[in-house]
Amino acid sequence: SSGINAEWPLRPGIGVAIGDWVLDVTAVKHLFSPELVEKCIDGQTTLNALMGAGRPAWTEFRNTLKKILSKDDPSLQNNAGLRASALIAANEVTMHLPAQIGDYTDFYSSRNHATNVGTMFRGKDNALQPNWLHLPVGYHGRASSVVLSGTPVRRPCGQILPSPTATTPVFGPCRLLDYELEMGFFVGPGNKFGESIKMEDAADQIFGMVLMNDWSARDIQKWEYVPLGPFNAKNFGTTISPWVVTMDALSPFRLPLEPKTDPEPLPYLVEKDSYQFDIKLFTAIQGENMTKPEVVTSSNFKYMYWSPRQQLVHHSVTGCNMRPGDLLGSGTISGTEPHEFGCLLELCWKGTKEVKLGESGEIRKFLKDGDDVIMTGYAQGMGYRVGFGKCTGKVLPAQQV
């Protein structure tokens, strides 16, 4: 995992997570090639330069790190002074957003989630819109309100319908605040304006992934989303985890290809190999009066219908230029079973069911002020685990307007 860290002392820079420690890459920069240091390490306060340098640089960066951390390499192993300056306890590190995010796009690519939500609002026979199985549905989000894990998120105010039969809105705090369990990926070098990214090149354009909570104001969205989709219901906050897990690190967790045949995608969206991953994902809630968080969602990234590669290819097919550090969200990730549903809207089935928070005695339909939402995720290997850290946020009361 790579991230941007500070307090070494008060110096932002690139760090690599190693268990309970963080390797300060700047402290060991003399072990990297001069070209990589100049282009991607020296003076960098985000990962944008490394993201934009492309796969050859990513491979060199990763291979150099593996060499430095190898038991057979004396550079760090036999140098106590260097270890003392380069390895910092993770709990002493202050994290920052890993990239300067120029643009943020959110997709809607879990078939289970889209089917559940469509069934609630349009009925089972019309659950999926006619376009859904033909393209990765998405919308342009707000990059300025993407915040780091641990940042409190204020309950938004807006126009809402006061009752199911109302046709005239009122203004007030969101009553149906929700989390959305997602993952996001960062774009690498990108493409030129007017040119598209082809499927065979797409994997070289995806740097790595983070956990994401795309907070959602369900009642604001219900009133505003026709005809142009989400706006204020989604722009008030999107939380991401600070550690970026590279696609190279995730490659052992690729799943077998499951070709889409009903219908088959148009040729530009067809994948010849898999780009789906086995990543276990969890969401827990801890209310103000609770002693510990209680898990309410246990899902997996494997439930995505459209892959990150297909999302990126579709996004750029018009010639839309993607840039290093752009963030693309997966959409809510839901499995087939109720405990795998990726948001409270599904878990409470539009308010018709109560969601029990473990043995705490508390129940939810939607989020309350003071609730901490804690997302975690990992990929499990044979005897090892690749973790994503935490993606957390606490709900603050609405601003008085």
CSV table of C-alpha atoms in Angstrom, one decimal:
chain,number,residue,atom,x,y,z
A,1,SER,CA,0.0,0.0,0.0
A,2,SER,CA,1.2,3.5,-0.8
A,3,GLY,CA,0.0,6.7,0.8
A,4,ILE,CA,1.0,10.3,1.6
A,5,ASN,CA,2.1,10.8,5.1
A,6,ALA,CA,3.4,13.7,7.2
A,7,GLU,CA,4.9,14.4,10.7
A,8,TRP,CA,8.4,13.1,9.8
A,9,PRO,CA,8.6,15.8,11.2
A,10,LEU,CA,6.0,17.9,9.4
A,11,ARG,CA,7.2,16.8,6.0
A,12,PRO,CA,4.7,15.3,3.6
A,13,GLY,CA,6.0,12.5,1.5
A,14,ILE,CA,5.3,9.0,0.1
A,15,GLY,CA,5.0,6.2,2.5
A,16,VAL,CA,4.6,2.4,2.2
A,17,ALA,CA,2.6,0.4,4.7
A,18,ILE,CA,4.4,-2.6,6.1
A,19,GLY,CA,2.4,-4.2,8.9
A,20,ASP,CA,2.3,-1.8,11.8
A,21,TRP,CA,5.1,0.3,10.2
A,22,VAL,CA,5.4,2.9,7.5
A,23,LEU,CA,8.5,3.1,5.3
A,24,ASP,CA,9.4,6.7,4.5
A,25,VAL,CA,10.4,6.4,0.8
A,26,THR,CA,12.3,9.7,0.9
A,27,ALA,CA,14.6,8.3,3.6
A,28,VAL,CA,15.6,5.5,1.3
A,29,LYS,CA,15.5,7.3,-2.0
A,30,HIS,CA,19.2,6.7,-2.6
A,31,LEU,CA,18.2,3.1,-3.2
A,32,PHE,CA,16.0,4.0,-6.1
A,33,SER,CA,17.2,5.0,-9.6
A,34,PRO,CA,18.0,8.7,-10.0
A,35,GLU,CA,15.4,9.0,-12.7
A,36,LEU,CA,12.6,7.6,-10.5
A,37,VAL,CA,13.7,9.8,-7.6
A,38,GLU,CA,13.6,13.0,-9.7
A,39,LYS,CA,10.4,12.2,-11.4
A,40,CYS,CA,8.3,10.6,-8.7
A,41,ILE,CA,9.8,10.9,-5.2
A,42,ASP,CA,11.7,14.2,-4.6
A,43,GLY,CA,9.4,16.9,-3.4
A,44,GLN,CA,6.2,15.0,-4.0
A,45,THR,CA,3.4,15.6,-1.6
A,46,THR,CA,0.9,13.4,-3.5
A,47,LEU,CA,1.1,10.3,-5.6
A,48,ASN,CA,0.1,12.1,-8.8
A,49,ALA,CA,3.6,12.1,-10.3
A,50,LEU,CA,4.0,8.4,-9.7
A,51,MET,CA,0.5,7.7,-11.1
A,52,GLY,CA,1.3,9.7,-14.2
A,53,ALA,CA,4.7,8.0,-14.8
A,54,GLY,CA,3.0,4.8,-16.0
A,55,ARG,CA,3.5,1.1,-15.7
A,56,PRO,CA,7.3,0.9,-16.2
A,57,ALA,CA,7.8,3.3,-13.3
A,58,TRP,CA,5.2,1.5,-11.2
A,59,THR,CA,7.0,-1.8,-11.8
A,60,GLU,CA,10.4,-0.3,-11.0
A,61,PHE,CA,9.1,1.3,-7.8
A,62,ARG,CA,7.5,-2.0,-6.7
A,63,ASN,CA,10.6,-4.1,-7.5
A,64,THR,CA,12.9,-1.7,-5.8
A,65,LEU,CA,10.7,-1.8,-2.6
A,66,LYS,CA,10.7,-5.6,-2.7
A,67,LYS,CA,14.5,-5.6,-2.9
A,68,ILE,CA,14.9,-3.1,-0.1
A,69,LEU,CA,12.6,-5.1,2.2
A,70,SER,CA,14.1,-8.4,1.3
A,71,LYS,CA,15.9,-10.3,4.1
A,72,ASP,CA,18.7,-10.9,1.6
A,73,ASP,CA,19.3,-7.2,0.9
A,74,PRO,CA,21.7,-5.6,3.4
A,75,SER,CA,20.8,-2.0,2.5
A,76,LEU,CA,18.1,-1.7,5.2
A,77,GLN,CA,18.5,-5.0,7.1
A,78,ASN,CA,22.1,-4.2,8.1
A,79,ASN,CA,21.8,-0.5,8.7
A,80,ALA,CA,20.2,0.2,12.1
A,81,GLY,CA,20.5,4.0,11.6
A,82,LEU,CA,18.6,3.9,8.3
A,83,ARG,CA,16.0,1.6,9.8
A,84,ALA,CA,15.5,4.0,12.6
A,85,SER,CA,15.0,7.0,10.3
A,86,ALA,CA,13.1,5.2,7.6
A,87,LEU,CA,10.6,3.1,9.5
A,88,ILE,CA,8.0,5.0,11.5
A,89,ALA,CA,5.3,3.4,13.7
A,90,ALA,CA,2.0,3.7,11.8
A,91,ASN,CA,0.2,5.2,14.7
A,92,GLU,CA,2.7,8.1,14.7
A,93,VAL,CA,1.9,9.0,11.0
A,94,THR,CA,-0.6,11.6,9.9
A,95,MET,CA,-2.2,10.6,6.6
A,96,HIS,CA,-3.3,12.9,3.8
A,97,LEU,CA,-5.3,12.4,0.6
A,98,PRO,CA,-3.1,10.2,-1.6
A,99,ALA,CA,-3.7,12.3,-4.7
A,100,GLN,CA,-4.8,15.7,-5.9
A,101,ILE,CA,-8.1,14.6,-7.4
A,102,GLY,CA,-8.9,16.6,-10.5
A,103,ASP,CA,-12.1,14.8,-11.3
A,104,TYR,CA,-14.3,12.3,-9.7
A,105,THR,CA,-16.8,10.0,-11.4
A,106,ASP,CA,-19.1,7.5,-9.6
A,107,PHE,CA,-20.6,4.5,-11.3
A,108,TYR,CA,-23.6,2.2,-10.6
A,109,SER,CA,-22.1,-1.1,-11.5
A,110,SER,CA,-23.4,-3.8,-9.1
A,111,ARG,CA,-26.2,-5.6,-10.7
A,112,ASN,CA,-27.5,-6.8,-7.3
A,113,HIS,CA,-27.6,-3.3,-6.0
A,114,ALA,CA,-29.2,-1.8,-9.1
A,115,THR,CA,-31.8,-4.6,-9.2
A,116,ASN,CA,-32.7,-4.1,-5.5
A,117,VAL,CA,-33.1,-0.4,-5.8
A,118,GLY,CA,-35.0,-0.6,-9.1
A,119,THR,CA,-37.3,-3.2,-7.6
A,120,MET,CA,-38.1,-0.9,-4.7
A,121,PHE,CA,-39.0,2.0,-6.9
A,122,ARG,CA,-40.2,0.5,-10.2
A,123,GLY,CA,-41.1,-3.1,-9.4
A,124,LYS,CA,-39.4,-6.3,-10.2
A,125,ASP,CA,-40.3,-6.4,-13.9
A,126,ASN,CA,-38.7,-3.0,-14.5
A,127,ALA,CA,-35.9,-3.1,-12.0
A,128,LEU,CA,-33.1,-2.5,-14.5
A,129,GLN,CA,-33.3,0.4,-16.9
A,130,PRO,CA,-33.0,-0.7,-20.6
A,131,ASN,CA,-29.4,0.6,-20.8
A,132,TRP,CA,-28.0,-1.0,-17.7
A,133,LEU,CA,-26.8,-4.3,-19.2
A,134,HIS,CA,-25.3,-2.5,-22.2
A,135,LEU,CA,-23.1,0.2,-20.5
A,136,PRO,CA,-21.6,1.1,-17.1
A,137,VAL,CA,-24.0,3.8,-15.9
A,138,GLY,CA,-22.2,6.7,-14.1
A,139,TYR,CA,-22.4,10.4,-13.2
A,140,HIS,CA,-19.9,13.1,-12.6
A,141,GLY,CA,-19.3,13.6,-8.9
A,142,ARG,CA,-17.7,16.5,-7.0
A,143,ALA,CA,-13.9,16.1,-6.5
A,144,SER,CA,-13.7,19.0,-4.0
A,145,SER,CA,-15.7,17.1,-1.3
A,146,VAL,CA,-13.8,13.9,-1.5
A,147,VAL,CA,-12.3,13.7,2.0
A,148,LEU,CA,-9.9,11.5,3.9
A,149,SER,CA,-10.9,8.8,6.3
A,150,GLY,CA,-11.6,10.2,9.7
A,151,THR,CA,-13.1,13.4,8.5
A,152,PRO,CA,-16.5,14.1,10.0
A,153,VAL,CA,-19.4,14.5,7.5
A,154,ARG,CA,-22.2,16.9,8.1
A,155,ARG,CA,-25.8,15.9,7.5
A,156,PRO,CA,-26.9,17.9,4.5
A,157,CYS,CA,-29.9,20.1,4.2
A,158,GLY,CA,-32.0,20.4,1.0
A,159,GLN,CA,-35.3,20.1,-0.6
A,160,ILE,CA,-37.3,17.0,0.4
A,161,LEU,CA,-40.9,15.8,0.1
A,162,PRO,CA,-42.4,15.8,3.6
A,163,SER,CA,-44.6,12.7,3.0
A,164,PRO,CA,-45.0,9.9,0.4
A,165,THR,CA,-48.0,11.6,-1.1
A,166,ALA,CA,-46.6,15.2,-1.1
A,167,THR,CA,-45.9,17.0,-4.4
A,168,THR,CA,-44.5,20.2,-3.0
A,169,PRO,CA,-41.0,20.1,-1.3
A,170,VAL,CA,-40.0,21.6,2.0
A,171,PHE,CA,-36.5,22.7,3.1
A,172,GLY,CA,-34.7,20.9,5.9
A,173,PRO,CA,-32.1,18.4,7.1
A,174,CYS,CA,-31.9,15.1,5.3
A,175,ARG,CA,-33.9,12.5,7.1
A,176,LEU,CA,-32.7,9.5,5.1
A,177,LEU,CA,-28.9,9.7,5.3
A,178,ASP,CA,-27.1,6.6,4.1
A,179,TYR,CA,-23.7,5.1,3.5
A,180,GLU,CA,-22.7,3.4,0.3
A,181,LEU,CA,-20.0,0.7,0.4
A,182,GLU,CA,-17.8,1.2,-2.6
A,183,MET,CA,-14.3,1.0,-3.9
A,184,GLY,CA,-12.5,3.6,-6.0
A,185,PHE,CA,-9.6,3.5,-8.3
A,186,PHE,CA,-7.0,6.1,-9.4
A,187,VAL,CA,-6.2,6.7,-13.0
A,188,GLY,CA,-2.6,6.5,-14.2
A,189,PRO,CA,-1.1,8.5,-17.1
A,190,GLY,CA,-4.5,9.1,-18.8
A,191,ASN,CA,-5.3,9.9,-22.5
A,192,LYS,CA,-5.2,12.9,-24.7
A,193,PHE,CA,-8.2,15.0,-25.3
A,194,GLY,CA,-10.1,13.5,-28.2
A,195,GLU,CA,-8.6,10.1,-28.0
A,196,SER,CA,-10.0,7.1,-26.2
A,197,ILE,CA,-8.5,4.3,-24.0
A,198,LYS,CA,-8.8,0.9,-25.6
A,199,MET,CA,-9.6,-2.2,-23.6
A,200,GLU,CA,-6.2,-3.8,-24.3
A,201,ASP,CA,-4.5,-0.7,-22.8
A,202,ALA,CA,-6.9,0.0,-19.9
A,203,ALA,CA,-5.0,-2.1,-17.2
A,204,ASP,CA,-2.0,0.1,-17.7
A,205,GLN,CA,-4.1,3.2,-16.9
A,206,ILE,CA,-5.3,2.0,-13.5
A,207,PHE,CA,-2.9,2.6,-10.6
A,208,GLY,CA,-4.6,1.2,-7.6
A,209,MET,CA,-7.7,1.1,-5.4
A,210,VAL,CA,-9.1,2.5,-2.2
A,211,LEU,CA,-12.1,1.9,0.0
A,212,MET,CA,-14.9,4.5,-0.5
A,213,ASN,CA,-18.0,5.6,1.3
A,214,ASP,CA,-20.1,7.7,-1.1
A,215,TRP,CA,-22.5,9.2,1.4
A,216,SER,CA,-26.1,9.5,0.1
A,217,ALA,CA,-29.1,11.7,1.0
A,218,ARG,CA,-31.9,9.5,-0.2
A,219,ASP,CA,-34.7,11.9,0.3
A,220,ILE,CA,-32.9,14.8,-1.3
A,221,GLN,CA,-32.1,12.5,-4.2
A,222,LYS,CA,-35.6,11.2,-4.7
A,223,TRP,CA,-36.9,14.8,-5.3
A,224,GLU,CA,-34.0,16.1,-7.4
A,225,TYR,CA,-32.8,13.2,-9.6
A,226,VAL,CA,-35.3,13.4,-12.4
A,227,PRO,CA,-34.2,14.1,-15.2
A,228,LEU,CA,-30.5,14.6,-14.8
A,229,GLY,CA,-29.5,12.3,-11.9
A,230,PRO,CA,-27.9,12.9,-8.5
A,231,PHE,CA,-26.7,16.4,-7.5
A,232,ASN,CA,-26.9,17.7,-4.0
A,233,ALA,CA,-27.8,14.3,-2.7
A,234,LYS,CA,-24.2,13.2,-3.4
A,235,ASN,CA,-22.0,16.2,-3.5
A,236,PHE,CA,-21.7,16.9,0.3
A,237,GLY,CA,-19.1,14.2,1.0
A,238,THR,CA,-17.3,11.2,-0.3
A,239,THR,CA,-14.8,9.5,2.1
A,240,ILE,CA,-11.8,7.4,0.9
A,241,SER,CA,-9.2,5.4,2.7
A,242,PRO,CA,-5.7,6.9,2.7
A,243,TRP,CA,-3.8,3.8,1.5
A,244,VAL,CA,-3.8,3.0,-2.2
A,245,VAL,CA,-3.3,-0.7,-2.9
A,246,THR,CA,-1.7,-1.1,-6.3
A,247,MET,CA,-3.2,-3.3,-9.0
A,248,ASP,CA,0.1,-5.3,-9.0
A,249,ALA,CA,-0.5,-6.1,-5.4
A,250,LEU,CA,-4.0,-7.2,-6.1
A,251,SER,CA,-3.1,-9.4,-9.1
A,252,PRO,CA,-3.0,-12.7,-7.1
A,253,PHE,CA,-6.6,-12.1,-6.3
A,254,ARG,CA,-8.0,-11.9,-9.8
A,255,LEU,CA,-11.0,-14.2,-10.4
A,256,PRO,CA,-11.7,-16.3,-13.5
A,257,LEU,CA,-13.4,-14.5,-16.4
A,258,GLU,CA,-17.2,-14.7,-16.5
A,259,PRO,CA,-18.1,-13.5,-20.0
A,260,LYS,CA,-21.2,-11.4,-20.3
A,261,THR,CA,-23.5,-13.1,-22.8
A,262,ASP,CA,-27.0,-11.9,-22.1
A,263,PRO,CA,-26.6,-9.5,-23.7
A,264,GLU,CA,-23.0,-9.5,-24.9
A,265,PRO,CA,-21.5,-6.0,-24.6
A,266,LEU,CA,-20.6,-4.0,-27.7
A,267,PRO,CA,-17.1,-4.8,-28.9
A,268,TYR,CA,-15.3,-1.9,-27.3
A,269,LEU,CA,-16.4,-3.2,-23.8
A,270,VAL,CA,-15.6,-6.9,-24.3
A,271,GLU,CA,-12.8,-8.2,-22.0
A,272,LYS,CA,-10.6,-11.1,-23.1
A,273,ASP,CA,-9.4,-11.8,-19.5
A,274,SER,CA,-10.7,-11.1,-16.1
A,275,TYR,CA,-10.4,-7.8,-14.2
A,276,GLN,CA,-12.6,-8.8,-11.2
A,277,PHE,CA,-11.0,-9.3,-7.8
A,278,ASP,CA,-11.8,-11.2,-4.6
A,279,ILE,CA,-11.8,-8.4,-2.0
A,280,LYS,CA,-13.8,-8.9,1.2
A,281,LEU,CA,-15.6,-5.7,2.3
A,282,PHE,CA,-17.3,-4.8,5.5
A,283,THR,CA,-19.3,-1.9,6.9
A,284,ALA,CA,-19.9,-1.3,10.6
A,285,ILE,CA,-21.8,1.3,12.5
A,286,GLN,CA,-21.1,2.6,16.0
A,287,GLY,CA,-23.7,4.8,17.5
A,288,GLU,CA,-22.9,7.4,20.2
A,289,ASN,CA,-24.2,5.1,23.0
A,290,MET,CA,-22.6,1.9,21.7
A,291,THR,CA,-19.3,0.5,23.1
A,292,LYS,CA,-18.1,-1.0,19.8
A,293,PRO,CA,-18.9,-1.0,16.1
A,294,GLU,CA,-21.3,-3.6,14.8
A,295,VAL,CA,-21.0,-5.0,11.2
A,296,VAL,CA,-24.1,-4.5,9.1
A,297,THR,CA,-22.7,-5.3,5.6
A,298,SER,CA,-20.3,-8.1,4.6
A,299,SER,CA,-19.8,-7.9,0.8
A,300,ASN,CA,-17.2,-8.5,-1.8
A,301,PHE,CA,-15.8,-6.6,-4.8
A,302,LYS,CA,-16.4,-9.8,-6.9
A,303,TYR,CA,-20.0,-8.9,-7.1
A,304,MET,CA,-19.4,-6.1,-9.6
A,305,TYR,CA,-21.0,-6.6,-13.0
A,306,TRP,CA,-18.9,-4.0,-14.8
A,307,SER,CA,-15.2,-4.0,-14.1
A,308,PRO,CA,-12.9,-1.0,-13.4
A,309,ARG,CA,-11.4,-1.6,-16.8
A,310,GLN,CA,-14.8,-1.4,-18.5
A,311,GLN,CA,-15.7,1.7,-16.5
A,312,LEU,CA,-12.5,3.5,-17.6
A,313,VAL,CA,-12.9,2.4,-21.3
A,314,HIS,CA,-16.5,3.6,-21.4
A,315,HIS,CA,-15.7,6.9,-19.7
A,316,SER,CA,-13.1,7.7,-22.3
A,317,VAL,CA,-14.8,6.3,-25.4
A,318,THR,CA,-16.0,9.8,-26.3
A,319,GLY,CA,-12.5,11.2,-26.2
A,320,CYS,CA,-12.9,12.5,-22.6
A,321,ASN,CA,-9.4,13.0,-21.3
A,322,MET,CA,-8.6,11.2,-18.1
A,323,ARG,CA,-5.7,12.6,-15.9
A,324,PRO,CA,-3.4,11.2,-13.3
A,325,GLY,CA,-5.1,11.1,-9.9
A,326,ASP,CA,-8.7,11.1,-11.3
A,327,LEU,CA,-10.9,9.0,-9.0
A,328,LEU,CA,-13.5,6.6,-10.3
A,329,GLY,CA,-16.0,5.0,-7.9
A,330,SER,CA,-17.5,1.5,-8.4
A,331,GLY,CA,-20.9,2.2,-7.1
A,332,THR,CA,-22.5,0.5,-4.2
A,333,ILE,CA,-21.3,-3.2,-3.9
A,334,SER,CA,-24.0,-5.6,-3.0
A,335,GLY,CA,-24.2,-9.4,-3.0
A,336,THR,CA,-27.1,-11.7,-3.4
A,337,GLU,CA,-27.9,-12.2,0.3
A,338,PRO,CA,-29.4,-9.5,2.7
A,339,HIS,CA,-26.2,-9.4,4.9
A,340,GLU,CA,-24.3,-8.5,1.7
A,341,PHE,CA,-26.4,-5.5,0.8
A,342,GLY,CA,-24.1,-2.4,0.5
A,343,CYS,CA,-26.3,0.3,2.0
A,344,LEU,CA,-29.0,0.9,4.5
A,345,LEU,CA,-31.6,1.6,1.8
A,346,GLU,CA,-31.3,-2.0,0.8
A,347,LEU,CA,-30.9,-3.4,4.3
A,348,CYS,CA,-34.1,-1.7,5.5
A,349,TRP,CA,-35.7,-2.2,2.2
A,350,LYS,CA,-36.8,1.5,1.8
A,351,GLY,CA,-37.7,1.8,5.4
A,352,THR,CA,-39.9,-1.3,5.7
A,353,LYS,CA,-37.5,-3.3,7.9
A,354,GLU,CA,-35.4,-2.5,11.0
A,355,VAL,CA,-31.6,-3.1,10.9
A,356,LYS,CA,-30.3,-4.5,14.2
A,357,LEU,CA,-26.9,-3.3,15.3
A,358,GLY,CA,-25.6,-6.5,16.7
A,359,GLU,CA,-26.3,-7.1,20.4
A,360,SER,CA,-26.2,-3.4,21.2
A,361,GLY,CA,-30.0,-3.1,21.4
A,362,GLU,CA,-29.9,-0.3,18.8
A,363,ILE,CA,-31.7,-0.4,15.5
A,364,ARG,CA,-31.4,1.7,12.4
A,365,LYS,CA,-33.2,2.4,9.2
A,366,PHE,CA,-31.0,5.3,8.2
A,367,LEU,CA,-28.0,7.0,9.9
A,368,LYS,CA,-28.4,9.0,13.1
A,369,ASP,CA,-26.3,12.0,14.1
A,370,GLY,CA,-23.2,10.8,15.9
A,371,ASP,CA,-23.0,7.5,14.1
A,372,ASP,CA,-19.5,6.4,13.1
A,373,VAL,CA,-19.5,4.5,9.8
A,374,ILE,CA,-16.4,2.2,9.5
A,375,MET,CA,-15.5,0.4,6.3
A,376,THR,CA,-12.7,-2.1,6.0
A,377,GLY,CA,-11.5,-4.5,3.4
A,378,TYR,CA,-8.8,-7.0,2.6
A,379,ALA,CA,-7.8,-9.7,0.1
A,380,GLN,CA,-6.9,-13.0,1.6
A,381,GLY,CA,-3.9,-15.0,0.4
A,382,MET,CA,-2.3,-18.2,1.6
A,383,GLY,CA,-0.8,-17.1,4.9
A,384,TYR,CA,-1.0,-13.4,4.2
A,385,ARG,CA,-3.5,-10.6,3.8
A,386,VAL,CA,-3.5,-7.4,1.7
A,387,GLY,CA,-5.4,-4.8,3.7
A,388,PHE,CA,-6.9,-1.5,2.8
A,389,GLY,CA,-6.9,0.0,6.2
A,390,LYS,CA,-10.1,1.9,7.3
A,391,CYS,CA,-12.5,4.3,5.7
A,392,THR,CA,-14.3,6.0,8.5
A,393,GLY,CA,-16.6,9.1,9.0
A,394,LYS,CA,-18.8,10.4,11.8
A,395,VAL,CA,-22.1,12.0,11.1
A,396,LEU,CA,-22.4,15.6,12.4
A,397,PRO,CA,-25.7,17.3,12.9
A,398,ALA,CA,-27.1,19.5,10.1
A,399,GLN,CA,-26.0,23.1,9.8
A,400,GLN,CA,-28.6,25.6,11.0
A,401,VAL,CA,-29.8,27.4,7.9
